[in-house]
PDB file of C-alpha atoms in Angstrom:
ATOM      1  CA  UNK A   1     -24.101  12.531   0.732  1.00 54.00           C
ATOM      2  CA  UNK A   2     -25.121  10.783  -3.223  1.00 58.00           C
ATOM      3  CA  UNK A   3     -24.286   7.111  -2.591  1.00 79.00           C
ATOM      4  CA  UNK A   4     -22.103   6.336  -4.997  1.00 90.00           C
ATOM      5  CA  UNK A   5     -23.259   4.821  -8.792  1.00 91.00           C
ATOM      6  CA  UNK A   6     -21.849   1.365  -8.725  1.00 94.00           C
ATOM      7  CA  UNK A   7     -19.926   0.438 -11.583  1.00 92.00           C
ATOM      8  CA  UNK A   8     -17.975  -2.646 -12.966  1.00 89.00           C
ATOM      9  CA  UNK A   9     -15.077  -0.195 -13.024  1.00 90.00           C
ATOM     10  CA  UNK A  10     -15.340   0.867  -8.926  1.00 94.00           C
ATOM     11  CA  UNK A  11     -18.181  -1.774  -7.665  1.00 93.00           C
ATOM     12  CA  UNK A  12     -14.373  -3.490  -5.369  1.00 91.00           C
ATOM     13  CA  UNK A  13     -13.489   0.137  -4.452  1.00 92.00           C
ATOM     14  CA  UNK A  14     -12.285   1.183  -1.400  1.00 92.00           C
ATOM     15  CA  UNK A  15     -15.181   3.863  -1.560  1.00 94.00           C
ATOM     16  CA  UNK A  16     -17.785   2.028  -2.718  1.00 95.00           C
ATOM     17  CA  UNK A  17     -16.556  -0.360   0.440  1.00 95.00           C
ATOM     18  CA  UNK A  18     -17.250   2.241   2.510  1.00 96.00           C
ATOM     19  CA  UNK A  19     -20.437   3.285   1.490  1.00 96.00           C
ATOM     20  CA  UNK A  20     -22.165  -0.222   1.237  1.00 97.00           C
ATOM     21  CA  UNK A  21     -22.613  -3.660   3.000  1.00 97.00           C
ATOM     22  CA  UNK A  22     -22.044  -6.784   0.966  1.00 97.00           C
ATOM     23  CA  UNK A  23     -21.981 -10.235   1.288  1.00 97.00           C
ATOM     24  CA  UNK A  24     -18.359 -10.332   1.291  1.00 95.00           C
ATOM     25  CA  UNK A  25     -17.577  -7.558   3.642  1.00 97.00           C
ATOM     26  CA  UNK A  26     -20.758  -8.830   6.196  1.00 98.00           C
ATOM     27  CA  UNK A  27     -18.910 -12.478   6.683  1.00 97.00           C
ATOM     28  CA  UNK A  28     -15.514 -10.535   7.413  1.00 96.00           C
ATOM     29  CA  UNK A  29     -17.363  -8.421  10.110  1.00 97.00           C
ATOM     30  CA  UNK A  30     -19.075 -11.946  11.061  1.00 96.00           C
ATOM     31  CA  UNK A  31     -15.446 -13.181  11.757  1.00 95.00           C
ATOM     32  CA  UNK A  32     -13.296 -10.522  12.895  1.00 96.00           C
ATOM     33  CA  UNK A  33     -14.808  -6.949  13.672  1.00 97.00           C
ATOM     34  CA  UNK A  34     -11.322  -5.903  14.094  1.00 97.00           C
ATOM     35  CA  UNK A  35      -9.993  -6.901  11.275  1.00 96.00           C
ATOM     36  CA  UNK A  36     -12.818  -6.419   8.584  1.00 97.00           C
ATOM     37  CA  UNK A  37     -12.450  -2.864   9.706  1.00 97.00           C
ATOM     38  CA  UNK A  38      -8.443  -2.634   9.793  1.00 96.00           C
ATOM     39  CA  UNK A  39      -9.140  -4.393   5.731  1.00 94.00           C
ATOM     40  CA  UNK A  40     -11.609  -1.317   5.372  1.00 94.00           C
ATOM     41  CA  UNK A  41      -8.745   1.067   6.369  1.00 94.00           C
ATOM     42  CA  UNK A  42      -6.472  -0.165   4.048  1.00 91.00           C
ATOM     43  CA  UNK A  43      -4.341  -1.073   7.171  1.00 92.00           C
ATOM     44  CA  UNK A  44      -4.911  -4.871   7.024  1.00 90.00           C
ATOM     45  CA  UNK A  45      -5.143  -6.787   3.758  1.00 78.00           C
ATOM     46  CA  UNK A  46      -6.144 -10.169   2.444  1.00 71.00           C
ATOM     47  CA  UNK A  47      -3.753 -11.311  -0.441  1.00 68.00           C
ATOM     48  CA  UNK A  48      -5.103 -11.913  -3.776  1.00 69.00           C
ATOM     49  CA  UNK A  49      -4.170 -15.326  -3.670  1.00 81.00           C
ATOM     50  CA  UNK A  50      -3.782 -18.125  -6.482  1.00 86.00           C
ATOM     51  CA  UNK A  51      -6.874 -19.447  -5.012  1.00 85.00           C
ATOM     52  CA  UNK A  52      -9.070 -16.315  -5.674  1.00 86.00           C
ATOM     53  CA  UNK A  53      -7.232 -15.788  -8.901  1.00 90.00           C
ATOM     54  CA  UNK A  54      -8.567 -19.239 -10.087  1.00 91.00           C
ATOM     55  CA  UNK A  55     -12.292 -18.483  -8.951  1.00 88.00           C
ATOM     56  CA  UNK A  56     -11.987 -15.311 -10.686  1.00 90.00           C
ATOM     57  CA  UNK A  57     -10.835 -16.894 -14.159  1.00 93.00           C
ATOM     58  CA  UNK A  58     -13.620 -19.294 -14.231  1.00 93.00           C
ATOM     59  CA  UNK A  59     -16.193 -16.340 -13.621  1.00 90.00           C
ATOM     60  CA  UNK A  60     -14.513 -14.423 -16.409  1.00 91.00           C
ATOM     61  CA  UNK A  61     -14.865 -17.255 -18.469  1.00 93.00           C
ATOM     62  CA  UNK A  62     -18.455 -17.393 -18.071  1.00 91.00           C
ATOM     63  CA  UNK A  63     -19.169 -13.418 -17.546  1.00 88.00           C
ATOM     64  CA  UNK A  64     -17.036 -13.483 -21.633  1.00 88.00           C
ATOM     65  CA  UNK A  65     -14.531 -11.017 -20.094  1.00 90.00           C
ATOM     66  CA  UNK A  66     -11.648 -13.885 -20.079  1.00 93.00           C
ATOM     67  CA  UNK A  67      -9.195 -12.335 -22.631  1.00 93.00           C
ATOM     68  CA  UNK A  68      -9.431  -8.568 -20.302  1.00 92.00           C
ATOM     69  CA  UNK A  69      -8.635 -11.256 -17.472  1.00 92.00           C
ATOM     70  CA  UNK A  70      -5.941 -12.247 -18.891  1.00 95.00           C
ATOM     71  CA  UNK A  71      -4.405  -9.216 -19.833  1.00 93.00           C
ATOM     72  CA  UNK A  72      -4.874  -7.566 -16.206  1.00 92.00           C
ATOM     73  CA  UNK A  73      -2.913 -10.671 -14.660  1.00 93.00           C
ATOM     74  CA  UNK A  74      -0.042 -11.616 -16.659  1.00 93.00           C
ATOM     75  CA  UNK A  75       1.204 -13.635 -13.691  1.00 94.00           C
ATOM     76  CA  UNK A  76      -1.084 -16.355 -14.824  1.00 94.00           C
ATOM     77  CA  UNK A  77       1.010 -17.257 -17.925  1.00 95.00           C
ATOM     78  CA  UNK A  78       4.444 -19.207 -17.649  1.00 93.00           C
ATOM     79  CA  UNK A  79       7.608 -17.574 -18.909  1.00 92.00           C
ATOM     80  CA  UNK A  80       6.567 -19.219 -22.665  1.00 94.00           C
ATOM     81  CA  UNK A  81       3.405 -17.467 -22.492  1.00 92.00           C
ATOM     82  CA  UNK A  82       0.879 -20.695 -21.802  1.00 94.00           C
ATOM     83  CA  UNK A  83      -0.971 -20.812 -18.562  1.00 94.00           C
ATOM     84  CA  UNK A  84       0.411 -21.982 -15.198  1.00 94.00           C
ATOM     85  CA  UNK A  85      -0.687 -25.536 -13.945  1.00 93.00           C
ATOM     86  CA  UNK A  86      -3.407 -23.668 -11.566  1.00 93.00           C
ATOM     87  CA  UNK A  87      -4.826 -22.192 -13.998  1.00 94.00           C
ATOM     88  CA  UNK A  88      -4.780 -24.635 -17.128  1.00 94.00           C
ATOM     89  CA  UNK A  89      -6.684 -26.493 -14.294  1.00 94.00           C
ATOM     90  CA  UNK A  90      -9.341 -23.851 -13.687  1.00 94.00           C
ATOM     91  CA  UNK A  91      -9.985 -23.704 -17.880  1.00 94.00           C
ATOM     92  CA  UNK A  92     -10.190 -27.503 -17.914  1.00 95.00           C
ATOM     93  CA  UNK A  93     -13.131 -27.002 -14.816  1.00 95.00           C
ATOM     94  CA  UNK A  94     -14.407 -24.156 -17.425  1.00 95.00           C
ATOM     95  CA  UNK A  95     -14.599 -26.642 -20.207  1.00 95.00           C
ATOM     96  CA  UNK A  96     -16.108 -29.587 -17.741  1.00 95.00           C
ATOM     97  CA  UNK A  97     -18.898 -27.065 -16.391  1.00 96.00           C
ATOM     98  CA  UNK A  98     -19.401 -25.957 -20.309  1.00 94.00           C
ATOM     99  CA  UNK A  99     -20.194 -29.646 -21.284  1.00 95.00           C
ATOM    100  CA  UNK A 100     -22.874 -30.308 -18.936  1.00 97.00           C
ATOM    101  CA  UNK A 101     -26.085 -28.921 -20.725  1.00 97.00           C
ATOM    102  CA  UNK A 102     -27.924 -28.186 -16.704  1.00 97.00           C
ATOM    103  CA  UNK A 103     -24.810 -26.445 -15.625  1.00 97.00           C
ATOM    104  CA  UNK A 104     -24.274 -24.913 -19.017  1.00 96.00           C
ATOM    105  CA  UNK A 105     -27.930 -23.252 -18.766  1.00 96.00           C
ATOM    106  CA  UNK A 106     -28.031 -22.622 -15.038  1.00 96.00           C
ATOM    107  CA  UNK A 107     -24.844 -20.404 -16.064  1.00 96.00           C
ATOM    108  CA  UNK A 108     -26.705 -18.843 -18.835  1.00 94.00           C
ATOM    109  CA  UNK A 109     -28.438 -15.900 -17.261  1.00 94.00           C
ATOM    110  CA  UNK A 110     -27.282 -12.010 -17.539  1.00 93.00           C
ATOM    111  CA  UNK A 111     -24.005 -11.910 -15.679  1.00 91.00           C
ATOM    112  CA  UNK A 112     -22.507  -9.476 -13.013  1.00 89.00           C
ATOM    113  CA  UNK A 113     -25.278  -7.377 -12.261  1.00 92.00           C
ATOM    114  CA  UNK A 114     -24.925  -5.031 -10.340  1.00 95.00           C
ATOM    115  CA  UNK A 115     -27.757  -4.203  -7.372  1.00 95.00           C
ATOM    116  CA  UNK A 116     -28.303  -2.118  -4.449  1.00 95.00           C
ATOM    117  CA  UNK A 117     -30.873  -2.062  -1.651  1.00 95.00           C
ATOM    118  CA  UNK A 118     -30.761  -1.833   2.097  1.00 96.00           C
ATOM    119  CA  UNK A 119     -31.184  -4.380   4.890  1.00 97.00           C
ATOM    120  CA  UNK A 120     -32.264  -3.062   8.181  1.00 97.00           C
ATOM    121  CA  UNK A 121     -31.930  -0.046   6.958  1.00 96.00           C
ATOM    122  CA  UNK A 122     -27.623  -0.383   6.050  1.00 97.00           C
ATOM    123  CA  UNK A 123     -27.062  -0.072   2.050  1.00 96.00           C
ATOM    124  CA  UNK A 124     -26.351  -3.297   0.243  1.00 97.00           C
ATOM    125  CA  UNK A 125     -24.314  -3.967  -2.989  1.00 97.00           C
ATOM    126  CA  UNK A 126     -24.613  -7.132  -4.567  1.00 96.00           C
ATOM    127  CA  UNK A 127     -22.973  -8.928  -7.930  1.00 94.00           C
ATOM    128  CA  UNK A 128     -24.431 -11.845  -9.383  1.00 95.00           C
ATOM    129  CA  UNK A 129     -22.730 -14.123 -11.214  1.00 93.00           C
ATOM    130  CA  UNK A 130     -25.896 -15.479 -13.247  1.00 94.00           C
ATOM    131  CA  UNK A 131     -29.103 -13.801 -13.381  1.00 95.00           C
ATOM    132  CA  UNK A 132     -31.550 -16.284 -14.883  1.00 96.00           C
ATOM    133  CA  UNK A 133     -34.741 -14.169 -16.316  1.00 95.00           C
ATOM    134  CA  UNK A 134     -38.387 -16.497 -15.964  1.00 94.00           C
ATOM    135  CA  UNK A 135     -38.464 -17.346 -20.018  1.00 95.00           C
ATOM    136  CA  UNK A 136     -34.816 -19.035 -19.280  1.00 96.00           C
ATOM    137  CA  UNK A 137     -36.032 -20.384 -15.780  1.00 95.00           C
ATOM    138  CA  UNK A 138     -38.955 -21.958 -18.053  1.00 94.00           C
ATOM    139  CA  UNK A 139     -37.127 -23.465 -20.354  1.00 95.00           C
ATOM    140  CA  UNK A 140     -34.703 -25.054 -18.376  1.00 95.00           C
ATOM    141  CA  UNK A 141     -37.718 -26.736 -16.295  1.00 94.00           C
ATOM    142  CA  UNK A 142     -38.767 -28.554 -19.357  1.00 94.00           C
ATOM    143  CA  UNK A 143     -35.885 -29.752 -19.856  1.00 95.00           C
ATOM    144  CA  UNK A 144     -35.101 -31.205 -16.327  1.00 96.00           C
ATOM    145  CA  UNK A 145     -38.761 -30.963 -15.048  1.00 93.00           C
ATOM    146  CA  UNK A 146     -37.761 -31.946 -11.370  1.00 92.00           C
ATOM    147  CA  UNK A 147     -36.644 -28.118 -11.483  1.00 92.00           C
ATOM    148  CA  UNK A 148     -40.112 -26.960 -11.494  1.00 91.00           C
ATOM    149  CA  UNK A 149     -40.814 -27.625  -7.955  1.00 89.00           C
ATOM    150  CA  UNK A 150     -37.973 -24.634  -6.820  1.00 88.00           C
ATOM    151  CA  UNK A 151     -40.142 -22.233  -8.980  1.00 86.00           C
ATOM    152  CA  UNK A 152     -43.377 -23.052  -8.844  1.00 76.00           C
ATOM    153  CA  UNK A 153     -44.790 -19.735 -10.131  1.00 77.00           C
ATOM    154  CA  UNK A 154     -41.879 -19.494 -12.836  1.00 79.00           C
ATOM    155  CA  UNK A 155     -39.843 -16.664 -11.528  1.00 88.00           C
ATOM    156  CA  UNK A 156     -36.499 -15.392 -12.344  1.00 93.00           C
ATOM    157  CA  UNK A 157     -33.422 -17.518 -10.337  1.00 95.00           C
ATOM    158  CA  UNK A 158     -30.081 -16.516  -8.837  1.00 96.00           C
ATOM    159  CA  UNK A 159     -27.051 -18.663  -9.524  1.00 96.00           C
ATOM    160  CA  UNK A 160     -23.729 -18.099  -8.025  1.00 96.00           C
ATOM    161  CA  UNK A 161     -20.920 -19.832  -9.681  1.00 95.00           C
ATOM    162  CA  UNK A 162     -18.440 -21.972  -6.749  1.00 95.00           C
ATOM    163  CA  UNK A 163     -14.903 -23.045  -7.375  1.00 92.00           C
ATOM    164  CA  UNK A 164     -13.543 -24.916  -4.353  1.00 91.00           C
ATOM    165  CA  UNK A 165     -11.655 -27.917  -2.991  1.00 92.00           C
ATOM    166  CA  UNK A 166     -14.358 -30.356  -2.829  1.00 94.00           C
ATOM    167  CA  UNK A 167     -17.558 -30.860  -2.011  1.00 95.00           C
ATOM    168  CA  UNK A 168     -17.070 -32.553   1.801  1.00 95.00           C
ATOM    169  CA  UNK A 169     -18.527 -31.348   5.165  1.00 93.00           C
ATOM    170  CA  UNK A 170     -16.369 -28.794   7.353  1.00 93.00           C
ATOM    171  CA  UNK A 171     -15.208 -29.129  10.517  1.00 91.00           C
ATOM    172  CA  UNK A 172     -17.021 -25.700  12.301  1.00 88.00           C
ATOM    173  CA  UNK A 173     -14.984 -24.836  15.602  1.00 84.00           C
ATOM    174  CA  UNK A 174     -17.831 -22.701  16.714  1.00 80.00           C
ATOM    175  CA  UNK A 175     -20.168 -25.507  16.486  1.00 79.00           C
ATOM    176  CA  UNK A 176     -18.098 -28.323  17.128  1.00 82.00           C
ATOM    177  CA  UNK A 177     -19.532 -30.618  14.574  1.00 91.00           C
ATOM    178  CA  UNK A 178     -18.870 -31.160  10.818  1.00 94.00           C
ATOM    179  CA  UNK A 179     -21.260 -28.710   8.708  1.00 94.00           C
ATOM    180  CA  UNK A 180     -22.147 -28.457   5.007  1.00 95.00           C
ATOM    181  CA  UNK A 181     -19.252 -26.139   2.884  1.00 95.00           C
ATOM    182  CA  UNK A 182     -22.357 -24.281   2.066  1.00 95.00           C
ATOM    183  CA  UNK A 183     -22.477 -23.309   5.468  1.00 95.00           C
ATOM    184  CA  UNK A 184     -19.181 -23.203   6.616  1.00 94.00           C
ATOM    185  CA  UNK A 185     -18.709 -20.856   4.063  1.00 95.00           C
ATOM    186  CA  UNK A 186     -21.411 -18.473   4.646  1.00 95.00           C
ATOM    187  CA  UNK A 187     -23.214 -19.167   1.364  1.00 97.00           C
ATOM    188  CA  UNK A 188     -26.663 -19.001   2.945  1.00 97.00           C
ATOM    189  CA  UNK A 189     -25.814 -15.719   4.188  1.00 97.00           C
ATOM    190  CA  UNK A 190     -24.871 -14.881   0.625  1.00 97.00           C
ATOM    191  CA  UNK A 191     -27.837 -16.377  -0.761  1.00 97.00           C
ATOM    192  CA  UNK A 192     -29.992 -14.590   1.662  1.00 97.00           C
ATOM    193  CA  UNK A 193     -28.338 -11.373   1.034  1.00 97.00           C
ATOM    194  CA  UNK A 194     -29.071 -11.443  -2.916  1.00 97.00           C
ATOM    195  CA  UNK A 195     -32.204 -12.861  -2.632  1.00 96.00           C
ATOM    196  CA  UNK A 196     -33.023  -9.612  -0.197  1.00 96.00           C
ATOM    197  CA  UNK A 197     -31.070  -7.148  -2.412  1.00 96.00           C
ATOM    198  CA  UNK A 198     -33.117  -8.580  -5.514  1.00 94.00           C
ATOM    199  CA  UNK A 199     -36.300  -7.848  -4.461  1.00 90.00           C
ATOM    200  CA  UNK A 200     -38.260 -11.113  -4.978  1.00 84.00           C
ATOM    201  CA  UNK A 201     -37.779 -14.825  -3.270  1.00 85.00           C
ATOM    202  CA  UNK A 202     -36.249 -15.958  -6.404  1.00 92.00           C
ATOM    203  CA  UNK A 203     -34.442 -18.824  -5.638  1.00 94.00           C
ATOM    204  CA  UNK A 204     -30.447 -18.877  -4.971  1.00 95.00           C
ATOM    205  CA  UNK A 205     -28.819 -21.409  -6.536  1.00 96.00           C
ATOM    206  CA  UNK A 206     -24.870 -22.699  -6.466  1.00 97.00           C
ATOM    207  CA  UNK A 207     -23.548 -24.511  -9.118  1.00 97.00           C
ATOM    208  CA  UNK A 208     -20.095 -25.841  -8.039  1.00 96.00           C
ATOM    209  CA  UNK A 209     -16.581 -27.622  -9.322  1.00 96.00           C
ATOM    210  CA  UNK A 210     -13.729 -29.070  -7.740  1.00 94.00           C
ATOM    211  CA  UNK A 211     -10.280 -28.828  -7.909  1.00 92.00           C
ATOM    212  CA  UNK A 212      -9.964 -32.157  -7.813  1.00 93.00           C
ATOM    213  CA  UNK A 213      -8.055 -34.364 -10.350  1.00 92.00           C
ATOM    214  CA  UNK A 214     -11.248 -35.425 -11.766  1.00 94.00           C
ATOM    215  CA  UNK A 215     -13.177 -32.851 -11.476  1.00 95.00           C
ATOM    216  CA  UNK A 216     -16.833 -32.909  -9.814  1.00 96.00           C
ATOM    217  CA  UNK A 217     -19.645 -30.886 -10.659  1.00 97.00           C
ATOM    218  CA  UNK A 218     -22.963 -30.093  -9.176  1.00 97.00           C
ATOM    219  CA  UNK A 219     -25.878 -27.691  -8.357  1.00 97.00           C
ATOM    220  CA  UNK A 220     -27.574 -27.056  -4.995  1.00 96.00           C
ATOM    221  CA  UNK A 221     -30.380 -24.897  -4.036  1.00 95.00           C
ATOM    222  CA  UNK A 222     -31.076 -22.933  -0.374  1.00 95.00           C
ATOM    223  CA  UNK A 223     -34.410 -24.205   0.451  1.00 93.00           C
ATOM    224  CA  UNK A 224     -36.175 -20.249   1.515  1.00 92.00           C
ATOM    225  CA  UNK A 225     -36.733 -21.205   4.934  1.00 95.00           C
ATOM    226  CA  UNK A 226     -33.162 -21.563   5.413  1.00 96.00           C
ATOM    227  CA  UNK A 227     -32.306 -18.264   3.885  1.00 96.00           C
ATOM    228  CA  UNK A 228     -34.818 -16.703   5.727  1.00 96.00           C
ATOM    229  CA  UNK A 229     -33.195 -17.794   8.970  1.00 96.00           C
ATOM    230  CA  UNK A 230     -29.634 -16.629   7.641  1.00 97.00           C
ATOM    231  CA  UNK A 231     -31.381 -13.174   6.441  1.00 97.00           C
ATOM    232  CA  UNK A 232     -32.619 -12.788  10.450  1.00 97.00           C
ATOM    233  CA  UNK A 233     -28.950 -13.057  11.113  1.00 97.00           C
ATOM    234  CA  UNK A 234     -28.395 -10.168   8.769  1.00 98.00           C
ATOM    235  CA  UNK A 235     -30.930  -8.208   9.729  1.00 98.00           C
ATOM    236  CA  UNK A 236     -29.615  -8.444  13.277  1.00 98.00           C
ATOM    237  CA  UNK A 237     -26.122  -7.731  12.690  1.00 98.00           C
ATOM    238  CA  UNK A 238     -25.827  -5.086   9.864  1.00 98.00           C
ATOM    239  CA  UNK A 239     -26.521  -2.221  12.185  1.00 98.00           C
ATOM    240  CA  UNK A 240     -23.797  -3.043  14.612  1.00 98.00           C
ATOM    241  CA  UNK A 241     -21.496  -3.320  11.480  1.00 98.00           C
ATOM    242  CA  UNK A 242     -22.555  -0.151   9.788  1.00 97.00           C
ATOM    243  CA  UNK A 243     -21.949   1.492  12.962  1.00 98.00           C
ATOM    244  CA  UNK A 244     -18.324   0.509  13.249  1.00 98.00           C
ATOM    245  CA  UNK A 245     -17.728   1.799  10.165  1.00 97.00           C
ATOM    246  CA  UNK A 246     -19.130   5.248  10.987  1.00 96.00           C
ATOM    247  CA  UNK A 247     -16.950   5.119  14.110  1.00 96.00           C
ATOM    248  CA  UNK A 248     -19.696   4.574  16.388  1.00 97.00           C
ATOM    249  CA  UNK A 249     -19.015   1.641  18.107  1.00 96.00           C
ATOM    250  CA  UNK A 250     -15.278  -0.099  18.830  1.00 97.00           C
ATOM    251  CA  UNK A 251     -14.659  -3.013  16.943  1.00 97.00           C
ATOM    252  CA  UNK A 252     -14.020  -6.484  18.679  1.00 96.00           C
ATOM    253  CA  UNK A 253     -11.167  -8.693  17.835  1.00 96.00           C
ATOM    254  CA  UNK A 254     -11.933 -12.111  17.614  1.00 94.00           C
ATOM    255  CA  UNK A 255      -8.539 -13.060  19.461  1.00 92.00           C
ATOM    256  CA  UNK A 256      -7.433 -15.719  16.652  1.00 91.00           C
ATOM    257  CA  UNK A 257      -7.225 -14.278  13.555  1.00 92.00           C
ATOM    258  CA  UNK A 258      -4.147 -13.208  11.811  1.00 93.00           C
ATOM    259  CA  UNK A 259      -4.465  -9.880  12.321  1.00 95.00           C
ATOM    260  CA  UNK A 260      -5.597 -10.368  15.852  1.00 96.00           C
ATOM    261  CA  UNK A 261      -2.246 -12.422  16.154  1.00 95.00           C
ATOM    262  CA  UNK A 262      -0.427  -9.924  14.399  1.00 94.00           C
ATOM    263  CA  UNK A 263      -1.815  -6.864  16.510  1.00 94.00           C
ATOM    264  CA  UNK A 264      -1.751  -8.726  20.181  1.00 94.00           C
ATOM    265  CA  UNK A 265       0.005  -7.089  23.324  1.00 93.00           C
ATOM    266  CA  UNK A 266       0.990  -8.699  26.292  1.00 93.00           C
ATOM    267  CA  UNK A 267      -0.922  -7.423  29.556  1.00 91.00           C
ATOM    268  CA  UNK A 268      -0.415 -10.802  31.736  1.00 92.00           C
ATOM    269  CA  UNK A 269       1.218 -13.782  32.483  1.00 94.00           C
ATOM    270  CA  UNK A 270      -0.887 -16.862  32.306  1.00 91.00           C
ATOM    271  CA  UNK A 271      -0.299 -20.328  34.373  1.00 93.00           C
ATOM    272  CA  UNK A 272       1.197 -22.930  30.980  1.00 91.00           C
ATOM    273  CA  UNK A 273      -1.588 -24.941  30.821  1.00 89.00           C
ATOM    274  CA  UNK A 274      -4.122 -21.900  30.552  1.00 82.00           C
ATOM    275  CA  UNK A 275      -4.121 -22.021  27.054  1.00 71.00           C
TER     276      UNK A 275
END
């Protein structure tokens, strides 16, 4: 079967889900087999929450498709039609990120493209928020010329745009140690992911904002070596994923999630402190 020509208009589909990997839909699988493909199904679904609307107002503000934002989600906008504290918020983070000239430029590049390619063989979508072509990547490195040394041949760079709480370590359960939100978060694995789906090691870049009263900003690269570690991961587990989607292989529930909590059935009694 044609794999399906991405689109703005169906690139979130529920078919174009189905068809192709992403970054996204990779970390689910990563955290709940069982539930990534229950979300798949349409039987298990996250809520579009005010958190994800916020993220998704700042990248329409810098994508230029903010007024089409706002007209899909009216629920932004108070009863006297000016924004809800949330998201008066997220356009003052807009109009901090839009006054730092680095920031402003990193954020300059084509934005949501749309690519495809295939890890370990499993199709890969991908979105960026801010392609940056090698003229812009040029320019920008004479203005801040400690820039030069993540492009030393002057090619293109990727930069994803990051709304979040703040910039602090995460506690990882897994790992039982505090870890880097960029990790915690899976952001090598996205960086590795585009970088893969782009064709060439051009360098994935985050430029982030808080929430935070006073809002922070700041900019952070993936050194390669650590996206080529999180693209081994990838590599290693896309086939197992892609073949729980073809109904291949039986998902496995993670135990802890809420739709593992929500889908659990007694086969035992356990001793109280067995927990």
């Amino acid at each position: 079967m044609a794999k399906l020509k991405l689109t703005d208009a169906n690139y979130y589909s529920q078919e174009a889900n189905w068809q192709y990997m992403s970054a996204s839909q990779f970390k689910a699988f990563r955290k709940c087999e069982a539930a990534a493909l229950a979300e798949l199904k349409g039987e298990w679904g996250r809520r579009e929450t005010t958190a994800l609307l916020v993220g998704s107002y700042v990248d329409a503000y810098f994508s230029g498709e903010l007024e089409q934002f706002k007209a899909d989600h009216p629920e932004i906008f108070k009863k006297d039609g000016t924004l809800k504290a949330d998201f008066e918020k997220a356009h003052a983070i807009c109009e901090r990120l839009n006054q730092d000239e680095l920031a402003r430029l990193l954020l300059s590049g084509k934005h949501q493209i749309i690519k495809t390619g295939k890890i370990a063989g499993v199709p890969y979508k991908a979105k960026f928020d801010s392609r940056l072509t090698a003229r812009q990547v040029e320019a920008i490195c004479k203005k801040f010329p400690e820039i030069r040394s993540l492009v030393p041949f002057c090619g293109p760079m990727i930069v994803d745009l990051k709304c979040m709480k703040d910039f602090e370590s995460m506690w990882d359960e897994d790992a039982a140690e505090r870890v880097s939100f960029i990790e915690y978060w899976g952001y090598d694995i996205q960086g590795a992911i585009y970088q893969k789906v782009d064709g060439r090691l051009a360098p994935f870049v985050i430029v982030g904002a808080t929430k935070e009263t006073a809002t922070n900003i700041d900019a952070f690269y993936i050194p390669d070596e650590d996206l080529a570690f999180a693209l081994s991961e990838v590599e290693a587990l896309s086939p197992r994923y892609d073949a729980i989607k073809r109904g291949e292989i039986e998902p496995e529930g993670c135990g802890k999630c809420a739709y593992c909590r929500s889908t659990k059935r007694l086969s035992s009694i356990k001793h109280y402190q067995d927990m």
